[in-house]
Every structure is written in structure tokens, then in C-alpha cells.
Short mmCIF file of C-alpha atoms and ligand atoms in Angstrom, two decimals:
data_model
loop_
_atom_site.label_atom_id
_atom_site.label_comp_id
_atom_site.label_asym_id
_atom_site.label_seq_id
_atom_site.Cartn_x
_atom_site.Cartn_y
_atom_site.Cartn_z
CA MET A 1 89.97 129.27 176.62
CA ARG A 2 89.55 132.11 174.15
CA LYS A 3 92.33 132.64 171.60
CA PRO A 4 93.71 136.22 171.76
CA ILE A 5 93.17 138.41 168.72
CA ILE A 6 95.43 141.37 167.99
CA ALA A 7 94.22 143.53 165.13
CA GLY A 8 95.92 146.56 163.63
CA ASN A 9 93.64 149.25 162.23
CA TRP A 10 95.71 151.19 159.74
CA LYS A 11 92.94 153.74 159.07
CA MET A 12 93.88 155.98 156.09
CA PHE A 13 97.61 155.26 156.23
CA LYS A 14 100.11 153.49 153.98
CA THR A 15 100.72 153.52 150.26
CA ARG A 16 101.18 150.22 148.42
CA ASP A 17 104.96 150.29 148.82
CA GLU A 18 104.67 150.99 152.55
CA ALA A 19 102.14 148.19 153.02
CA LEU A 20 104.36 145.69 151.19
CA GLU A 21 107.38 146.68 153.25
CA PHE A 22 105.33 146.04 156.41
CA VAL A 23 104.05 142.62 155.38
CA TYR A 24 107.51 141.37 154.38
CA ALA A 25 108.87 142.56 157.73
CA VAL A 26 106.23 140.83 159.87
CA ASN A 27 105.61 137.63 157.92
CA ASN A 28 108.17 135.33 159.50
CA ASN A 29 108.11 136.95 162.90
CA LEU A 30 104.58 136.36 164.17
CA PRO A 31 103.63 133.63 166.65
CA SER A 32 101.60 130.68 165.40
CA ILE A 33 98.00 131.32 164.42
CA ASP A 34 97.16 128.36 166.67
CA LYS A 35 98.04 130.59 169.63
CA VAL A 36 96.98 134.10 168.56
CA ASP A 37 95.09 135.65 165.64
CA SER A 38 97.21 138.43 164.11
CA VAL A 39 95.20 140.67 161.81
CA ILE A 40 95.91 143.81 159.80
CA CYS A 41 92.90 145.88 158.72
CA ALA A 42 94.18 147.89 155.80
CA PRO A 43 92.80 150.38 153.26
CA PHE A 44 90.91 148.80 150.34
CA THR A 45 93.67 149.79 147.91
CA VAL A 46 96.21 147.36 149.38
CA LEU A 47 93.99 144.45 150.45
CA ARG A 48 94.74 142.26 147.45
CA ASP A 49 98.48 142.87 147.68
CA LEU A 50 98.47 141.97 151.38
CA VAL A 51 96.31 138.85 151.00
CA LYS A 52 98.62 137.58 148.25
CA ARG A 53 101.66 137.98 150.47
CA GLN A 54 100.24 137.25 153.93
CA GLY A 55 102.40 134.78 155.82
CA GLU A 56 100.78 131.68 157.34
CA ASN A 57 100.25 133.44 160.69
CA LEU A 58 98.78 136.71 159.42
CA ARG A 59 95.24 137.49 158.27
CA ILE A 60 93.97 140.57 156.46
CA GLY A 61 90.86 142.60 157.17
CA ALA A 62 89.00 145.56 155.67
CA GLN A 63 87.91 148.61 157.70
CA ASN A 64 84.36 148.94 156.40
CA MET A 65 82.02 147.62 153.70
CA HIS A 66 78.52 148.13 152.34
CA PHE A 67 75.84 145.62 153.37
CA ASN A 68 74.56 145.06 149.82
CA GLU A 69 76.19 142.56 147.48
CA ASN A 70 76.22 145.02 144.58
CA GLY A 71 74.27 148.00 143.26
CA ALA A 72 74.35 151.70 142.46
CA PHE A 73 76.34 152.83 145.52
CA THR A 74 79.13 154.98 144.10
CA GLY A 75 82.35 154.67 146.06
CA GLU A 76 81.28 151.68 148.15
CA ILE A 77 82.82 148.19 148.44
CA SER A 78 80.67 145.06 148.91
CA PRO A 79 81.10 141.94 151.05
CA VAL A 80 81.21 139.84 147.85
CA MET A 81 84.17 141.87 146.63
CA LEU A 82 86.03 141.42 149.92
CA GLU A 83 85.30 137.70 149.97
CA SER A 84 86.58 137.34 146.40
CA LEU A 85 89.90 138.94 147.43
CA GLY A 86 90.46 136.44 150.24
CA VAL A 87 89.97 138.96 153.03
CA SER A 88 89.23 137.31 156.42
CA TYR A 89 87.99 140.13 158.69
CA VAL A 90 86.10 143.41 158.47
CA ILE A 91 85.78 146.20 161.05
CA ILE A 92 82.17 147.32 161.45
CA GLY A 93 80.94 150.49 163.15
CA HIS A 94 84.25 152.07 164.10
CA SER A 95 83.53 155.29 166.01
CA GLU A 96 85.22 157.33 163.27
CA ARG A 97 82.66 155.94 160.82
CA ARG A 98 79.78 156.44 163.23
CA ASP A 99 80.80 160.01 164.11
CA MET A 100 82.22 161.31 160.82
CA PHE A 101 80.28 159.31 158.23
CA ASN A 102 76.91 159.01 159.98
CA GLU A 103 77.01 155.23 160.26
CA THR A 104 73.90 154.03 162.10
CA ASP A 105 73.22 150.96 164.23
CA GLU A 106 70.76 149.85 161.57
CA ALA A 107 73.51 149.86 158.94
CA CYS A 108 75.88 148.08 161.35
CA SER A 109 73.35 145.30 161.96
CA LYS A 110 72.94 144.70 158.22
CA LYS A 111 76.70 144.79 157.71
CA LEU A 112 77.27 142.18 160.45
CA LYS A 113 74.75 139.84 158.85
CA ALA A 114 76.27 140.35 155.39
CA ALA A 115 79.80 139.76 156.71
CA PHE A 116 78.89 136.33 158.10
CA LYS A 117 77.08 135.43 154.89
CA HIS A 118 80.33 136.07 153.00
CA ASN A 119 82.73 134.30 155.36
CA LEU A 120 84.18 137.47 156.85
CA THR A 121 84.66 137.68 160.62
CA PRO A 122 83.36 141.06 161.75
CA ILE A 123 85.05 143.13 164.45
CA LEU A 124 82.23 145.29 165.81
CA CYS A 125 83.31 148.49 167.58
CA VAL A 126 81.25 149.88 170.45
CA GLY A 127 82.09 152.56 172.99
CA GLU A 128 81.17 155.84 174.60
CA HIS A 129 82.20 159.48 174.35
CA LEU A 130 83.80 161.19 177.36
CA GLN A 131 80.48 162.83 178.26
CA GLU A 132 78.75 159.43 178.60
CA ARG A 133 81.63 158.04 180.68
CA GLU A 134 81.40 161.02 183.02
CA ASP A 135 77.63 161.20 183.38
CA GLY A 136 77.30 157.43 183.88
CA SER A 137 75.13 156.77 180.81
CA TRP A 138 77.83 154.60 179.16
CA GLN A 139 76.16 151.34 180.23
CA ASP A 140 72.85 152.21 178.58
CA LEU A 141 74.66 153.41 175.48
CA ILE A 142 76.80 150.29 175.06
CA ARG A 143 73.93 147.89 175.87
CA GLY A 144 71.82 149.73 173.28
CA GLN A 145 74.55 149.44 170.63
CA ILE A 146 74.85 145.70 171.29
CA ILE A 147 71.10 145.06 171.17
CA ARG A 148 70.60 147.04 167.96
CA ASP A 149 73.77 145.98 166.12
CA LEU A 150 73.45 142.25 166.81
CA ASN A 151 69.71 141.97 166.25
CA LEU A 152 69.92 140.12 162.90
CA LEU A 153 72.49 137.55 164.07
CA SER A 154 71.92 133.97 165.25
CA SER A 155 73.60 132.77 168.46
CA ASP A 156 76.02 130.72 166.34
CA GLU A 157 77.08 133.91 164.59
CA VAL A 158 77.33 135.94 167.81
CA GLU A 159 79.80 133.49 169.31
CA LYS A 160 82.11 133.95 166.31
CA LEU A 161 81.81 137.74 166.38
CA VAL A 162 84.64 139.86 167.77
CA ILE A 163 83.59 142.96 169.73
CA ALA A 164 86.05 145.80 170.25
CA TYR A 165 85.34 148.05 173.22
CA GLU A 166 86.75 151.40 172.16
CA PRO A 167 86.09 154.35 174.47
CA ILE A 168 86.09 157.27 172.03
CA TRP A 169 87.92 159.47 174.53
CA ALA A 170 90.88 157.07 174.37
CA ILE A 171 91.24 156.80 170.59
CA GLY A 172 94.27 158.56 169.16
CA THR A 173 94.45 160.75 172.28
CA GLY A 174 97.22 158.96 174.14
CA LYS A 175 94.72 158.49 177.04
CA THR A 176 94.30 154.76 177.56
CA ALA A 177 91.47 153.55 179.74
CA THR A 178 93.06 152.05 182.86
CA PRO A 179 93.24 148.25 182.70
CA GLU A 180 90.52 148.21 185.40
CA ILE A 181 88.10 150.43 183.44
CA ALA A 182 88.82 148.50 180.24
CA ASP A 183 88.28 145.14 181.96
CA ASP A 184 85.19 146.32 183.80
CA THR A 185 83.60 147.52 180.56
CA CYS A 186 84.58 144.40 178.60
CA GLY A 187 83.05 142.41 181.48
CA PHE A 188 79.89 144.51 181.21
CA ILE A 189 79.73 143.71 177.47
CA ARG A 190 80.13 139.98 178.25
CA THR A 191 77.26 140.22 180.74
CA CYS A 192 75.06 141.87 178.09
CA ILE A 193 75.87 139.00 175.71
CA LYS A 194 75.06 136.49 178.44
CA ASP A 195 71.69 138.13 179.12
CA LEU A 196 70.83 138.15 175.42
CA TYR A 197 72.40 134.91 174.11
CA GLY A 198 73.24 132.78 177.16
CA GLU A 199 76.30 131.73 179.11
CA SER A 200 77.98 129.54 176.51
CA VAL A 201 77.95 132.27 173.83
CA ALA A 202 79.23 134.81 176.38
CA GLU A 203 82.11 132.49 177.31
CA LYS A 204 83.12 132.06 173.66
CA ILE A 205 82.81 135.57 172.22
CA ARG A 206 86.09 137.48 172.04
CA ILE A 207 86.16 141.04 173.33
CA GLN A 208 89.03 143.38 172.52
CA TYR A 209 90.00 146.68 174.05
CA GLY A 210 91.02 149.53 171.73
CA GLY A 211 92.20 153.10 172.32
CA SER A 212 95.86 154.16 172.58
CA VAL A 213 97.11 150.60 173.03
CA LYS A 214 100.89 150.53 172.66
CA THR A 215 103.86 148.31 173.42
CA SER A 216 104.18 149.81 176.90
CA ASN A 217 100.62 149.12 178.07
CA ILE A 218 99.46 146.01 176.22
CA GLU A 219 100.66 143.50 178.80
CA ALA A 220 98.69 145.12 181.63
CA LEU A 221 95.57 145.21 179.46
CA MET A 222 95.93 141.61 178.27
CA ALA A 223 96.42 140.42 181.86
CA GLN A 224 92.76 141.31 182.57
CA PRO A 225 90.31 138.38 182.57
CA ASN A 226 87.73 139.91 180.22
CA ILE A 227 90.12 141.33 177.62
CA ASP A 228 90.83 138.87 174.81
CA GLY A 229 92.80 141.13 172.52
CA ALA A 230 93.34 144.62 171.20
CA LEU A 231 92.33 146.78 168.25
CA ILE A 232 95.29 149.05 167.65
CA GLY A 233 95.53 152.15 165.49
CA GLY A 234 98.68 154.28 165.62
CA ALA A 235 100.92 151.68 167.25
CA SER A 236 100.15 149.06 164.57
CA LEU A 237 101.79 151.03 161.78
CA LYS A 238 105.37 150.00 162.53
CA ALA A 239 106.18 146.36 161.77
CA GLU A 240 108.49 146.00 164.74
CA ASP A 241 105.86 147.35 167.16
CA PHE A 242 103.12 145.18 165.70
CA ILE A 243 105.26 142.07 166.26
CA THR A 244 105.95 143.18 169.84
CA LEU A 245 102.23 143.80 170.46
CA VAL A 246 101.25 140.36 169.17
CA LYS A 247 103.93 138.61 171.20
CA ALA A 248 102.95 140.55 174.34
CA SER A 249 99.42 139.19 174.08
CA LEU A 250 100.79 135.71 174.83
CA LYS A 251 102.51 136.61 178.09
P1 LIG B 301 94.53 154.20 168.47
O1 LIG B 301 93.24 153.81 167.58
O2 LIG B 301 95.19 152.91 168.86
O3 LIG B 301 95.38 155.02 167.52
O4 LIG B 301 94.03 154.97 169.63
C1 LIG B 301 92.45 152.71 167.92
C2 LIG B 301 91.30 152.58 166.94
O5 LIG B 301 90.76 153.60 166.50
O6 LIG B 301 90.89 151.45 166.59
#
């Protein structure tokens, strides 16, 4: 049985005061980490504050990082720096980074390798634009992302990886993929992993759905056999909603 993982992606939201208010509100209200992984992926500026105050059932993640350990890369943050803060997760290859900041599969593959080296669990985002959903090329696109992004990882690393299937047409648009489309695509991703790394890795890897997940649709999504969790943007910003979303994943 795969443990569910519910991760909030705060994107470029929340000042320090707002982040602290959130963490104090959720800390004693999350289910046991033995049952579900509850994660908040926050801006770099509040990571240390959140790690210091995270309750026993919450873990903190970053939303991006460089693949090098240090160097002349103005404005970047390294895996060593995240590890030294006590961060547990890092989102890699979010579509906003791929589309707006020219993040390539080659960079994603190096980032995944570097994350494992520094004890960070990566959440790799894959997914298609509306055009690719409509013209049927989404399978080739997603298989290609998986092959290229995972190519530096060992099977042991792949089974610990979290993949988030995020159809770009469903992010921040209010349009959720139907539970059937979401499950079908997460199942397709699991089959790709099976073809590349074998049955046992495919059974262990956790695959999330992301894109307009909210308190009203999470139960239907989580009821699907191939969906092991959710990566949630807008709806993860309110403490009360985040608690509801995590609890719903256990139903
Ligand atoms: P959304 O964002 O839940 O606001 O659609 C999801 C994401 O971008 O990870």
C-alpha cells in the first residue's frame, strides 16, 4: 500500500507573518505522518521559519533549486543550502518553471539526481498543454518527459520519487481533469515506470494529481486507484482548507 502524499504549492504567496500564522494553525490538526505525508512547499524566504516550527506531522519543501552545490549562479539556491535548513522535499520541473523560466528536461534530470544526493525527496511535475491533450500527443509528451527527466536516477531512487501529473490546462484555471482522465493518465505514468524500471518500482512510486484540486473534488480524485495524492496550489493557502484536504485523502 502506498502512503498518500498531499503537498501544498504556495507559489509566490505569503509573507513571513502569513506563513507563521498558517503553520501555527495547522500544526496540531494534521493526521499522523504514519498515515499521510502532509507537505507545504513554500517560498525560499520562509523555509527556515517553517522548518523550525513544523509540527510532528508536517514536512516542508522548496519549489525549485539549482543542481549545483555552489557556484557563480546569482539568485539561485542550492541543494546543499536546502539540506542545511532541514527541508524535506523539493518540487522539480513545475510547468510554470518549464514554461516561464525555460527549465529543460536536462536541468530537471540533474536536479533530481542532486536532490537525492542531499536527502531531499523530489516531486517531479509532468503534464501536457491543452493542445497536446486534444491532438492525442499527450502520451508521447509525458513518456518523453519521464524518460529524459529520470535518466540519471537508479531504480532505488525512482521508487522514492514522487511524480505529480499536472495537466497545464487544469492549473489555476478552475478546470479539473475528471477523476477518470486524471486516473487514466496517472495509470499511464505508472505503466511507463513499469516498462522502464520494472513492476516493483511501479508499484511503489507515488503519483499525485495536480490542477485545481480543492476541498470539493479531492475525495473523488483520491478514490481512484492510480492517484496517491495531490499537489495543490490555490486551495492550499488557507490553513483550514489544507487540513480538510489532507483529511479527505484518508477517506
Ligand atoms: P492549482 O495549482 O491547484 O492552483 O491549480 C496546482 C499547481 O500548480 O501545482
